[in-house]
Amino acid sequence: MTEPNQVKITLITGYLGAGKTTILNHILTNTEGIRAAVIVNDIGEINVDASLIKDGGLNRGDEVIPLTNGCACCSLADDLSIQLADLSDSGNFDYIFIEASGICEPIPITYNISALCNTSSHSGTHAHLHLDNIVAMVDCARMYDEFHGGKDLLRENLEEEDIENLLIQQIEFCSTLVLNKTDLVSAQQLAELKAMVRGLQREAVIVEAEHAQIPMSELVDTGRFDFDRAYRSAAWIDAMEHPEEHEDPEVLEYGISTFVYERRQPFDAERFQAFVASWPQSIIRVKGKIWLDHDPDMGYVFEQAGKQVQLYENGMFSHAFPKDVHERLLDENPEIAASWDPVVGDRITQLCFIGRGMERSSLEEALNACLTSWEDDR
C-alpha cells in the first residue's frame, strides 16, 4: 500500500502593506523545484493580492487560490479547510503557502489549520498536512511612521480594539519574524525595533529583509512551528480552547471597513496625485489597478500603506493592442473577456480601500473629481 504523501504549509501573516504579496511573488519565482500552491485571503470584494500574484508570473505547476470578502480565520474557515484538503489530495503540490489578510488574527487561523493537519495525520488514504512555519511580516518603516518605532505596542493604556493589539498578536504568534524594509530605517532605528520585537517575541527566528527578499531556507522545510510550544504560552490558552469566542470578523472588531472603487475612466494624474497627498488619515491601505490619462495604454498598480505610496507598471492593457491581437487575447484569457467593456476594453481603475472610520461617499466624491475623459484615437 502506498503511503499518503505529505504536504507542508507555511502561513504568512502581517499587517496591511508589510510585504506579504511581494514575498509570495519572490517565492513563486524561486521555488527551487518545489511545486507550490498559494491561497490568498483578501477582505475586499475583489482579491487584489491574488490577481497581482498571478500577474507577477507563476512557474509551471504553481497555482493561486483566492479566498475573497471574508477572513480565513472566521467566515471563510470552512472554505480554507476544503481548499487545503483538495490541494493536498490532488498530488500536484509539495507545499501550500497561505497569505492571510492584513487584519487577520493568527491564533484562530492557526487553530483551524492545525486541527486539519492533526486529522489528516491519522488518515491512511488522504495526504498528510503539516504546518511547518508561520511567518510574520513587519514593516520597519511603518513602525516608525505610525507606531513610534514600535513603542506604541508597549504602552499601558491599549484598548482591546486598538490596531496595536493586532500587530502584537501577529508578532507574538509566529515562528519566523521578517523585519522588512530595513533599508528605509537607520541602523539605530532597526536596533531599537529588534529590541522591541524581542520584548514581545522571544522564540521566533528574526530575519532582516529589503523588498521582502529572504532565502527560501527561512520559509520552507524549517520545522520551526510547534503547536504545543505556542499553546503553553498563557496568553493563548483561552483563544485555543475556545476558538468560537474569537471568530468575530476583524472588520468589525477593529473598526475597519473596506470598499472597492471601480471606474471605467482614467484619472487625471496630477489631480489624483494631489488628492493622495492630502487624503484622510482614516485610510489605512489602498491597493489595486489604476488607469492614468498621461499613459492610457499602460496599466499600473497603485499601493498605499500609511505614508508610503508606490506606483508601478503592470503591463499594457489588452485593448491597447491592434484589434486582431486583443481579440486573440480575449479568446485565450476568459477572465479578461468576462469583464470586457465594449468601449474601453479592459482599461479600468479598481482600487480596494481599507480604513478605519472612512466616509465612503466623501472619498468617492473626491476620487470622482480626479477622473477625466478618454477617447480611442486609433
mmCIF file of C-alpha atoms in Angstrom:
data_model
loop_
_atom_site.group_PDB
_atom_site.id
_atom_site.type_symbol
_atom_site.label_atom_id
_atom_site.label_comp_id
_atom_site.label_asym_id
_atom_site.label_seq_id
_atom_site.Cartn_x
_atom_site.Cartn_y
_atom_site.Cartn_z
ATOM 1 C CA MET A 1 0.000 0.000 0.000
ATOM 2 C CA THR A 2 1.382 3.409 -0.998
ATOM 3 C CA GLU A 3 1.925 5.806 1.864
ATOM 4 C CA PRO A 4 -0.022 9.102 1.607
ATOM 5 C CA ASN A 5 2.170 11.994 0.513
ATOM 6 C CA GLN A 6 2.971 14.837 2.921
ATOM 7 C CA VAL A 7 2.215 18.436 2.016
ATOM 8 C CA LYS A 8 3.738 21.178 4.142
ATOM 9 C CA ILE A 9 2.177 24.566 4.875
ATOM 10 C CA THR A 10 3.656 27.991 5.500
ATOM 11 C CA LEU A 11 1.287 30.659 6.805
ATOM 12 C CA ILE A 12 2.265 34.277 6.114
ATOM 13 C CA THR A 13 0.764 36.968 8.337
ATOM 14 C CA GLY A 14 1.456 40.659 8.802
ATOM 15 C CA TYR A 15 -0.299 43.980 8.878
ATOM 16 C CA LEU A 16 -1.538 45.777 5.767
ATOM 17 C CA GLY A 17 1.303 46.678 3.416
ATOM 18 C CA ALA A 18 4.002 44.737 5.266
ATOM 19 C CA GLY A 19 5.127 42.884 2.126
ATOM 20 C CA LYS A 20 3.172 39.602 2.134
ATOM 21 C CA THR A 21 2.299 39.708 -1.574
ATOM 22 C CA THR A 22 5.860 40.694 -2.502
ATOM 23 C CA ILE A 23 7.345 37.782 -0.590
ATOM 24 C CA LEU A 24 4.925 35.384 -2.267
ATOM 25 C CA ASN A 25 5.960 36.602 -5.700
ATOM 26 C CA HIS A 26 9.595 36.018 -4.725
ATOM 27 C CA ILE A 27 8.696 32.519 -3.568
ATOM 28 C CA LEU A 28 6.836 31.666 -6.751
ATOM 29 C CA THR A 29 9.689 32.786 -8.983
ATOM 30 C CA ASN A 30 12.319 30.951 -6.911
ATOM 31 C CA THR A 31 10.625 27.753 -5.763
ATOM 32 C CA GLU A 32 13.823 25.739 -6.314
ATOM 33 C CA GLY A 33 11.897 22.749 -7.644
ATOM 34 C CA ILE A 34 9.086 22.908 -5.076
ATOM 35 C CA ARG A 35 5.605 22.521 -6.548
ATOM 36 C CA ALA A 36 3.737 25.304 -4.795
ATOM 37 C CA ALA A 37 0.111 26.291 -4.338
ATOM 38 C CA VAL A 38 -0.861 29.656 -2.860
ATOM 39 C CA ILE A 39 -4.065 30.524 -1.014
ATOM 40 C CA VAL A 40 -4.630 34.278 -0.780
ATOM 41 C CA ASN A 41 -7.189 35.853 1.563
ATOM 42 C CA ASP A 42 -8.371 39.443 0.999
ATOM 43 C CA ILE A 43 -11.191 41.116 2.909
ATOM 44 C CA GLY A 44 -12.407 43.216 -0.023
ATOM 45 C CA GLU A 45 -14.958 42.439 -2.721
ATOM 46 C CA ILE A 46 -12.097 41.644 -5.094
ATOM 47 C CA ASN A 47 -8.972 39.698 -4.246
ATOM 48 C CA VAL A 48 -6.356 42.250 -5.272
ATOM 49 C CA ASP A 49 -3.406 40.237 -3.969
ATOM 50 C CA ALA A 50 -4.368 37.082 -5.893
ATOM 51 C CA SER A 51 -4.573 38.945 -9.188
ATOM 52 C CA LEU A 52 -1.243 40.688 -8.608
ATOM 53 C CA ILE A 53 0.462 37.397 -7.760
ATOM 54 C CA LYS A 54 -0.871 35.890 -10.991
ATOM 55 C CA ASP A 55 0.270 38.950 -12.942
ATOM 56 C CA GLY A 56 3.727 38.533 -11.367
ATOM 57 C CA GLY A 57 4.142 35.237 -13.179
ATOM 58 C CA LEU A 58 3.823 31.671 -11.939
ATOM 59 C CA ASN A 59 6.113 28.748 -12.553
ATOM 60 C CA ARG A 60 4.598 25.772 -14.343
ATOM 61 C CA GLY A 61 2.639 23.694 -11.844
ATOM 62 C CA ASP A 62 2.055 26.553 -9.392
ATOM 63 C CA GLU A 63 -1.479 27.657 -8.595
ATOM 64 C CA VAL A 64 -3.131 30.602 -6.808
ATOM 65 C CA ILE A 65 -6.454 30.112 -4.991
ATOM 66 C CA PRO A 66 -8.310 33.275 -3.873
ATOM 67 C CA LEU A 67 -10.488 33.487 -0.752
ATOM 68 C CA THR A 68 -12.410 36.734 -1.094
ATOM 69 C CA ASN A 69 -14.556 39.070 1.039
ATOM 70 C CA GLY A 70 -14.099 37.452 4.401
ATOM 71 C CA CYS A 71 -11.425 36.239 6.778
ATOM 72 C CA ALA A 72 -9.844 32.800 6.641
ATOM 73 C CA CYS A 73 -9.834 32.691 10.449
ATOM 74 C CA CYS A 74 -13.611 33.023 10.758
ATOM 75 C CA SER A 75 -16.198 33.421 7.982
ATOM 76 C CA LEU A 76 -14.043 31.581 5.421
ATOM 77 C CA ALA A 77 -12.663 28.908 7.750
ATOM 78 C CA ASP A 78 -14.629 26.113 6.065
ATOM 79 C CA ASP A 79 -13.549 27.307 2.610
ATOM 80 C CA LEU A 80 -9.923 27.259 3.735
ATOM 81 C CA SER A 81 -10.207 23.705 5.060
ATOM 82 C CA ILE A 82 -11.812 22.494 1.817
ATOM 83 C CA GLN A 83 -9.127 24.148 -0.311
ATOM 84 C CA LEU A 84 -6.295 22.724 1.798
ATOM 85 C CA ALA A 85 -7.751 19.219 1.615
ATOM 86 C CA ASP A 86 -8.374 19.405 -2.135
ATOM 87 C CA LEU A 87 -4.925 20.806 -2.931
ATOM 88 C CA SER A 88 -3.101 18.264 -0.795
ATOM 89 C CA ASP A 89 -5.082 15.281 -2.119
ATOM 90 C CA SER A 90 -4.505 16.341 -5.723
ATOM 91 C CA GLY A 91 -0.920 15.104 -5.515
ATOM 92 C CA ASN A 92 0.213 18.127 -7.542
ATOM 93 C CA PHE A 93 1.860 20.097 -4.749
ATOM 94 C CA ASP A 94 4.639 19.718 -2.198
ATOM 95 C CA TYR A 95 3.940 22.979 -0.412
ATOM 96 C CA ILE A 96 0.998 25.298 0.244
ATOM 97 C CA PHE A 97 1.573 28.945 1.122
ATOM 98 C CA ILE A 98 -1.284 30.830 2.767
ATOM 99 C CA GLU A 99 -1.314 34.630 2.725
ATOM 100 C CA ALA A 100 -3.626 35.774 5.498
ATOM 101 C CA SER A 101 -5.458 39.075 5.181
ATOM 102 C CA GLY A 102 -3.649 42.069 6.657
ATOM 103 C CA ILE A 103 -6.036 42.260 9.598
ATOM 104 C CA CYS A 104 -6.200 38.541 10.305
ATOM 105 C CA GLU A 105 -5.592 37.344 13.847
ATOM 106 C CA PRO A 106 -3.073 34.490 13.693
ATOM 107 C CA ILE A 107 -4.455 32.334 16.502
ATOM 108 C CA PRO A 108 -7.847 31.299 15.044
ATOM 109 C CA ILE A 109 -6.497 30.586 11.553
ATOM 110 C CA THR A 110 -3.630 28.560 13.068
ATOM 111 C CA TYR A 111 -6.131 26.641 15.181
ATOM 112 C CA ASN A 112 -8.135 25.730 12.064
ATOM 113 C CA ILE A 113 -5.056 24.700 10.077
ATOM 114 C CA SER A 114 -3.576 22.704 12.957
ATOM 115 C CA ALA A 115 -6.859 20.856 13.509
ATOM 116 C CA LEU A 116 -6.958 19.854 9.847
ATOM 117 C CA CYS A 117 -3.294 18.795 9.951
ATOM 118 C CA ASN A 118 -3.975 16.652 13.012
ATOM 119 C CA THR A 119 -6.957 14.955 11.350
ATOM 120 C CA SER A 120 -5.022 14.293 8.150
ATOM 121 C CA SER A 121 -2.128 12.700 10.045
ATOM 122 C CA HIS A 122 -4.416 9.827 11.053
ATOM 123 C CA SER A 123 -5.662 9.139 7.542
ATOM 124 C CA GLY A 124 -4.424 6.213 5.510
ATOM 125 C CA THR A 125 -5.927 7.455 2.260
ATOM 126 C CA HIS A 126 -5.646 11.253 2.300
ATOM 127 C CA ALA A 127 -2.491 13.346 2.123
ATOM 128 C CA HIS A 128 -0.907 14.309 5.416
ATOM 129 C CA LEU A 129 -0.738 18.055 6.038
ATOM 130 C CA HIS A 130 1.942 19.599 8.226
ATOM 131 C CA LEU A 131 2.121 23.234 9.371
ATOM 132 C CA ASP A 132 5.845 23.920 9.065
ATOM 133 C CA ASN A 133 6.222 27.666 9.560
ATOM 134 C CA ILE A 134 4.295 30.806 10.491
ATOM 135 C CA VAL A 135 5.966 33.869 9.005
ATOM 136 C CA ALA A 136 5.047 37.293 10.376
ATOM 137 C CA MET A 137 5.975 40.277 8.204
ATOM 138 C CA VAL A 138 6.774 43.585 9.936
ATOM 139 C CA ASP A 139 7.125 46.853 8.004
ATOM 140 C CA CYS A 140 10.032 48.600 9.756
ATOM 141 C CA ALA A 141 9.385 51.969 8.133
ATOM 142 C CA ARG A 142 5.727 51.949 9.069
ATOM 143 C CA MET A 143 6.580 51.066 12.650
ATOM 144 C CA TYR A 144 8.406 54.391 12.831
ATOM 145 C CA ASP A 145 5.967 56.423 10.733
ATOM 146 C CA GLU A 146 2.841 55.386 12.616
ATOM 147 C CA PHE A 147 3.754 53.455 15.772
ATOM 148 C CA HIS A 148 6.734 55.422 17.139
ATOM 149 C CA GLY A 149 9.254 52.712 16.391
ATOM 150 C CA GLY A 150 7.009 50.086 17.930
ATOM 151 C CA LYS A 151 6.794 51.869 21.273
ATOM 152 C CA ASP A 152 3.031 52.252 20.820
ATOM 153 C CA LEU A 153 2.746 48.469 21.022
ATOM 154 C CA LEU A 154 4.141 48.554 24.560
ATOM 155 C CA ARG A 155 2.047 51.373 26.030
ATOM 156 C CA GLU A 156 -0.065 50.505 29.065
ATOM 157 C CA ASN A 157 -3.403 52.010 28.008
ATOM 158 C CA LEU A 158 -4.066 49.866 24.925
ATOM 159 C CA GLU A 159 -7.716 49.146 24.264
ATOM 160 C CA GLU A 160 -8.909 45.766 23.003
ATOM 161 C CA GLU A 161 -9.806 47.140 19.569
ATOM 162 C CA ASP A 162 -6.617 49.167 19.031
ATOM 163 C CA ILE A 163 -4.690 48.274 15.892
ATOM 164 C CA GLU A 164 -1.592 47.898 18.061
ATOM 165 C CA ASN A 165 -3.178 44.825 19.655
ATOM 166 C CA LEU A 166 -3.460 43.168 16.257
ATOM 167 C CA LEU A 167 0.208 43.860 15.498
ATOM 168 C CA ILE A 168 1.175 42.408 18.880
ATOM 169 C CA GLN A 169 -0.712 39.191 18.116
ATOM 170 C CA GLN A 170 0.943 38.863 14.714
ATOM 171 C CA ILE A 171 4.409 39.447 16.162
ATOM 172 C CA GLU A 172 3.980 37.159 19.164
ATOM 173 C CA PHE A 173 2.386 34.223 17.367
ATOM 174 C CA CYS A 174 4.890 33.187 14.712
ATOM 175 C CA SER A 175 7.957 31.030 14.204
ATOM 176 C CA THR A 176 9.776 33.284 11.729
ATOM 177 C CA LEU A 177 9.615 37.062 12.022
ATOM 178 C CA VAL A 178 10.682 39.100 8.990
ATOM 179 C CA LEU A 179 11.708 42.690 9.631
ATOM 180 C CA ASN A 180 11.026 44.023 6.136
ATOM 181 C CA LYS A 181 12.039 47.332 4.509
ATOM 182 C CA THR A 182 15.147 47.644 6.673
ATOM 183 C CA ASP A 183 16.623 49.914 4.012
ATOM 184 C CA LEU A 184 14.073 52.582 4.958
ATOM 185 C CA VAL A 185 15.222 52.942 8.589
ATOM 186 C CA SER A 186 18.558 53.788 10.179
ATOM 187 C CA ALA A 187 20.790 51.237 11.882
ATOM 188 C CA GLN A 188 19.859 52.723 15.272
ATOM 189 C CA GLN A 189 16.145 52.544 14.494
ATOM 190 C CA LEU A 190 16.481 48.922 13.385
ATOM 191 C CA ALA A 191 18.332 48.032 16.580
ATOM 192 C CA GLU A 192 15.606 49.651 18.695
ATOM 193 C CA LEU A 193 12.902 47.872 16.722
ATOM 194 C CA LYS A 194 14.604 44.495 17.139
ATOM 195 C CA ALA A 195 14.798 45.084 20.879
ATOM 196 C CA MET A 196 11.093 45.907 20.992
ATOM 197 C CA VAL A 197 10.222 42.813 18.954
ATOM 198 C CA ARG A 198 12.276 40.599 21.245
ATOM 199 C CA GLY A 199 10.309 42.032 24.148
ATOM 200 C CA LEU A 200 7.187 40.568 22.564
ATOM 201 C CA GLN A 201 8.592 37.524 20.771
ATOM 202 C CA ARG A 202 11.457 35.555 22.317
ATOM 203 C CA GLU A 203 11.226 32.325 20.317
ATOM 204 C CA ALA A 204 10.951 33.192 16.626
ATOM 205 C CA VAL A 205 13.867 33.395 14.229
ATOM 206 C CA ILE A 206 14.261 37.045 13.205
ATOM 207 C CA VAL A 207 15.229 37.722 9.597
ATOM 208 C CA GLU A 208 16.053 41.164 8.201
ATOM 209 C CA ALA A 209 14.990 41.919 4.637
ATOM 210 C CA GLU A 210 14.824 44.563 1.933
ATOM 211 C CA HIS A 211 11.940 44.307 -0.547
ATOM 212 C CA ALA A 212 10.838 41.062 1.171
ATOM 213 C CA GLN A 213 13.780 39.132 -0.291
ATOM 214 C CA ILE A 214 14.850 36.368 2.058
ATOM 215 C CA PRO A 215 16.355 32.905 1.455
ATOM 216 C CA MET A 216 13.917 30.068 0.782
ATOM 217 C CA SER A 217 15.558 28.184 3.654
ATOM 218 C CA GLU A 218 13.939 30.666 6.065
ATOM 219 C CA LEU A 219 10.487 29.886 4.642
ATOM 220 C CA VAL A 220 10.248 26.208 3.735
ATOM 221 C CA ASP A 221 11.242 22.950 5.421
ATOM 222 C CA THR A 222 12.156 24.832 8.593
ATOM 223 C CA GLY A 223 10.489 22.582 11.164
ATOM 224 C CA ARG A 224 10.078 25.712 13.274
ATOM 225 C CA PHE A 225 6.412 25.779 14.188
ATOM 226 C CA ASP A 226 5.497 23.835 17.284
ATOM 227 C CA PHE A 227 1.850 23.993 18.269
ATOM 228 C CA ASP A 228 2.426 22.811 21.834
ATOM 229 C CA ARG A 229 5.038 25.493 22.472
ATOM 230 C CA ALA A 230 2.599 28.179 21.347
ATOM 231 C CA TYR A 231 -0.228 26.551 23.278
ATOM 232 C CA ARG A 232 1.732 26.515 26.539
ATOM 233 C CA SER A 233 2.002 30.292 26.474
ATOM 234 C CA ALA A 234 -0.624 31.506 28.935
ATOM 235 C CA ALA A 235 -1.744 34.326 26.653
ATOM 236 C CA TRP A 236 -3.023 31.857 24.065
ATOM 237 C CA ILE A 237 -4.708 29.222 26.240
ATOM 238 C CA ASP A 238 -8.175 30.773 26.224
ATOM 239 C CA ALA A 239 -8.119 31.504 22.491
ATOM 240 C CA MET A 240 -7.049 27.965 21.635
ATOM 241 C CA GLU A 241 -9.524 26.218 23.945
ATOM 242 C CA HIS A 242 -12.453 28.440 22.963
ATOM 243 C CA PRO A 243 -11.902 29.445 19.323
ATOM 244 C CA GLU A 244 -15.614 30.079 18.797
ATOM 245 C CA GLU A 245 -15.317 33.127 21.069
ATOM 246 C CA HIS A 246 -12.692 34.657 18.764
ATOM 247 C CA GLU A 247 -14.487 34.361 15.442
ATOM 248 C CA ASP A 248 -15.809 37.906 15.082
ATOM 249 C CA PRO A 249 -14.654 39.343 11.740
ATOM 250 C CA GLU A 250 -11.755 41.736 12.125
ATOM 251 C CA VAL A 251 -13.551 44.329 10.033
ATOM 252 C CA LEU A 252 -15.906 44.694 12.978
ATOM 253 C CA GLU A 253 -13.580 44.040 15.887
ATOM 254 C CA TYR A 254 -11.037 46.651 14.856
ATOM 255 C CA GLY A 255 -13.492 49.148 13.404
ATOM 256 C CA ILE A 256 -12.045 48.550 9.945
ATOM 257 C CA SER A 257 -14.153 48.765 6.807
ATOM 258 C CA THR A 258 -13.384 48.120 3.160
ATOM 259 C CA PHE A 259 -14.827 49.084 -0.198
ATOM 260 C CA VAL A 260 -13.843 48.836 -3.853
ATOM 261 C CA TYR A 261 -13.725 51.929 -6.054
ATOM 262 C CA GLU A 262 -14.171 50.904 -9.692
ATOM 263 C CA ARG A 263 -14.424 53.223 -12.684
ATOM 264 C CA ARG A 264 -14.003 52.930 -16.458
ATOM 265 C CA GLN A 265 -12.470 56.393 -16.773
ATOM 266 C CA PRO A 266 -8.816 57.339 -16.305
ATOM 267 C CA PHE A 267 -7.584 59.549 -13.508
ATOM 268 C CA ASP A 268 -6.042 62.896 -14.280
ATOM 269 C CA ALA A 269 -2.587 62.053 -12.928
ATOM 270 C CA GLU A 270 -1.921 65.456 -11.345
ATOM 271 C CA ARG A 271 -5.323 65.695 -9.649
ATOM 272 C CA PHE A 272 -5.042 62.156 -8.324
ATOM 273 C CA GLN A 273 -1.517 62.779 -7.021
ATOM 274 C CA ALA A 274 -2.707 65.908 -5.224
ATOM 275 C CA PHE A 275 -5.581 64.009 -3.626
ATOM 276 C CA VAL A 276 -3.318 61.168 -2.471
ATOM 277 C CA ALA A 277 -1.003 63.707 -0.822
ATOM 278 C CA SER A 278 -3.850 65.059 1.301
ATOM 279 C CA TRP A 279 -6.351 62.279 1.739
ATOM 280 C CA PRO A 280 -7.820 61.429 5.159
ATOM 281 C CA GLN A 281 -5.845 59.631 7.840
ATOM 282 C CA SER A 282 -8.768 57.213 8.129
ATOM 283 C CA ILE A 283 -7.347 55.410 5.077
ATOM 284 C CA ILE A 284 -5.031 52.618 6.205
ATOM 285 C CA ARG A 285 -4.323 50.795 2.979
ATOM 286 C CA VAL A 286 -5.141 51.089 -0.725
ATOM 287 C CA LYS A 287 -4.120 48.595 -3.354
ATOM 288 C CA GLY A 288 -5.200 47.788 -6.884
ATOM 289 C CA LYS A 289 -5.115 48.572 -10.585
ATOM 290 C CA ILE A 290 -5.171 52.112 -11.879
ATOM 291 C CA TRP A 291 -5.682 53.805 -15.265
ATOM 292 C CA LEU A 292 -3.944 57.175 -15.767
ATOM 293 C CA ASP A 293 -4.535 59.715 -18.532
ATOM 294 C CA HIS A 294 -0.855 60.527 -19.137
ATOM 295 C CA ASP A 295 -0.100 56.935 -20.160
ATOM 296 C CA PRO A 296 -3.508 55.489 -21.128
ATOM 297 C CA ASP A 297 -2.230 52.279 -22.738
ATOM 298 C CA MET A 298 -0.328 51.119 -19.645
ATOM 299 C CA GLY A 299 -1.946 49.512 -16.638
ATOM 300 C CA TYR A 300 -0.434 50.451 -13.292
ATOM 301 C CA VAL A 301 -0.506 49.057 -9.768
ATOM 302 C CA PHE A 302 -1.104 51.601 -7.025
ATOM 303 C CA GLU A 303 -0.230 50.817 -3.405
ATOM 304 C CA GLN A 304 -0.545 52.961 -0.312
ATOM 305 C CA ALA A 305 0.216 51.901 3.233
ATOM 306 C CA GLY A 306 0.446 54.691 5.788
ATOM 307 C CA LYS A 307 2.766 57.367 4.407
ATOM 308 C CA GLN A 308 4.275 55.043 1.811
ATOM 309 C CA VAL A 309 2.928 55.264 -1.750
ATOM 310 C CA GLN A 310 4.039 53.201 -4.744
ATOM 311 C CA LEU A 311 3.042 53.273 -8.412
ATOM 312 C CA TYR A 312 4.500 50.809 -10.883
ATOM 313 C CA GLU A 313 3.758 49.393 -14.331
ATOM 314 C CA ASN A 314 1.665 46.234 -14.553
ATOM 315 C CA GLY A 315 1.698 45.629 -18.314
ATOM 316 C CA MET A 316 -0.173 47.049 -21.301
ATOM 317 C CA PHE A 317 -3.954 46.916 -21.378
ATOM 318 C CA SER A 318 -5.099 44.304 -23.915
ATOM 319 C CA HIS A 319 -7.306 46.962 -25.504
ATOM 320 C CA ALA A 320 -4.173 48.961 -26.390
ATOM 321 C CA PHE A 321 -3.097 46.348 -28.943
ATOM 322 C CA PRO A 322 -4.457 46.143 -32.505
ATOM 323 C CA LYS A 323 -7.935 44.622 -32.753
ATOM 324 C CA ASP A 324 -6.789 41.254 -34.103
ATOM 325 C CA VAL A 325 -4.295 40.911 -31.245
ATOM 326 C CA HIS A 326 -6.676 41.807 -28.439
ATOM 327 C CA GLU A 327 -9.367 39.544 -29.897
ATOM 328 C CA ARG A 328 -6.890 36.666 -29.709
ATOM 329 C CA LEU A 329 -6.014 37.654 -26.146
ATOM 330 C CA LEU A 330 -9.708 37.576 -25.259
ATOM 331 C CA ASP A 331 -10.050 34.073 -26.685
ATOM 332 C CA GLU A 332 -7.055 32.896 -24.679
ATOM 333 C CA ASN A 333 -7.975 34.674 -21.430
ATOM 334 C CA PRO A 334 -11.631 34.187 -20.392
ATOM 335 C CA GLU A 335 -11.108 36.270 -17.244
ATOM 336 C CA ILE A 336 -10.334 39.330 -19.409
ATOM 337 C CA ALA A 337 -13.289 38.645 -21.684
ATOM 338 C CA ALA A 338 -15.642 38.371 -18.706
ATOM 339 C CA SER A 339 -15.010 41.987 -17.660
ATOM 340 C CA TRP A 340 -14.505 43.448 -21.147
ATOM 341 C CA ASP A 341 -16.167 46.799 -21.804
ATOM 342 C CA PRO A 342 -17.344 47.432 -25.400
ATOM 343 C CA VAL A 343 -15.888 50.957 -25.374
ATOM 344 C CA VAL A 344 -12.745 50.879 -23.214
ATOM 345 C CA GLY A 345 -11.995 47.153 -23.179
ATOM 346 C CA ASP A 346 -10.028 46.117 -20.119
ATOM 347 C CA ARG A 347 -8.955 49.640 -19.179
ATOM 348 C CA ILE A 348 -10.072 50.107 -15.613
ATOM 349 C CA THR A 349 -9.337 51.600 -12.220
ATOM 350 C CA GLN A 350 -10.102 49.114 -9.467
ATOM 351 C CA LEU A 351 -8.866 50.108 -6.017
ATOM 352 C CA CYS A 352 -9.575 48.342 -2.742
ATOM 353 C CA PHE A 353 -9.716 50.810 0.184
ATOM 354 C CA ILE A 354 -9.208 49.626 3.744
ATOM 355 C CA GLY A 355 -9.583 52.104 6.546
ATOM 356 C CA ARG A 356 -10.855 52.938 9.965
ATOM 357 C CA GLY A 357 -13.827 55.274 10.183
ATOM 358 C CA MET A 358 -13.767 56.027 6.457
ATOM 359 C CA GLU A 359 -16.547 58.090 4.919
ATOM 360 C CA ARG A 360 -17.069 56.223 1.675
ATOM 361 C CA SER A 361 -19.334 58.764 -0.022
ATOM 362 C CA SER A 362 -16.888 61.617 0.609
ATOM 363 C CA LEU A 363 -13.961 59.561 -0.650
ATOM 364 C CA GLU A 364 -15.814 58.528 -3.797
ATOM 365 C CA GLU A 365 -16.792 62.139 -4.463
ATOM 366 C CA ALA A 366 -13.158 63.239 -4.146
ATOM 367 C CA LEU A 367 -11.971 60.379 -6.360
ATOM 368 C CA ASN A 368 -14.615 61.163 -8.984
ATOM 369 C CA ALA A 369 -13.268 64.714 -9.110
ATOM 370 C CA CYS A 370 -9.921 63.251 -10.231
ATOM 371 C CA LEU A 371 -11.432 61.492 -13.251
ATOM 372 C CA THR A 372 -11.013 62.746 -16.787
ATOM 373 C CA SER A 373 -12.362 61.778 -20.214
ATOM 374 C CA TRP A 374 -10.683 59.499 -22.755
ATOM 375 C CA GLU A 375 -11.261 58.766 -26.402
ATOM 376 C CA ASP A 376 -9.852 55.959 -28.513
ATOM 377 C CA ASP A 377 -7.885 57.831 -31.211
ATOM 378 C CA ARG A 378 -6.587 54.787 -33.074
#
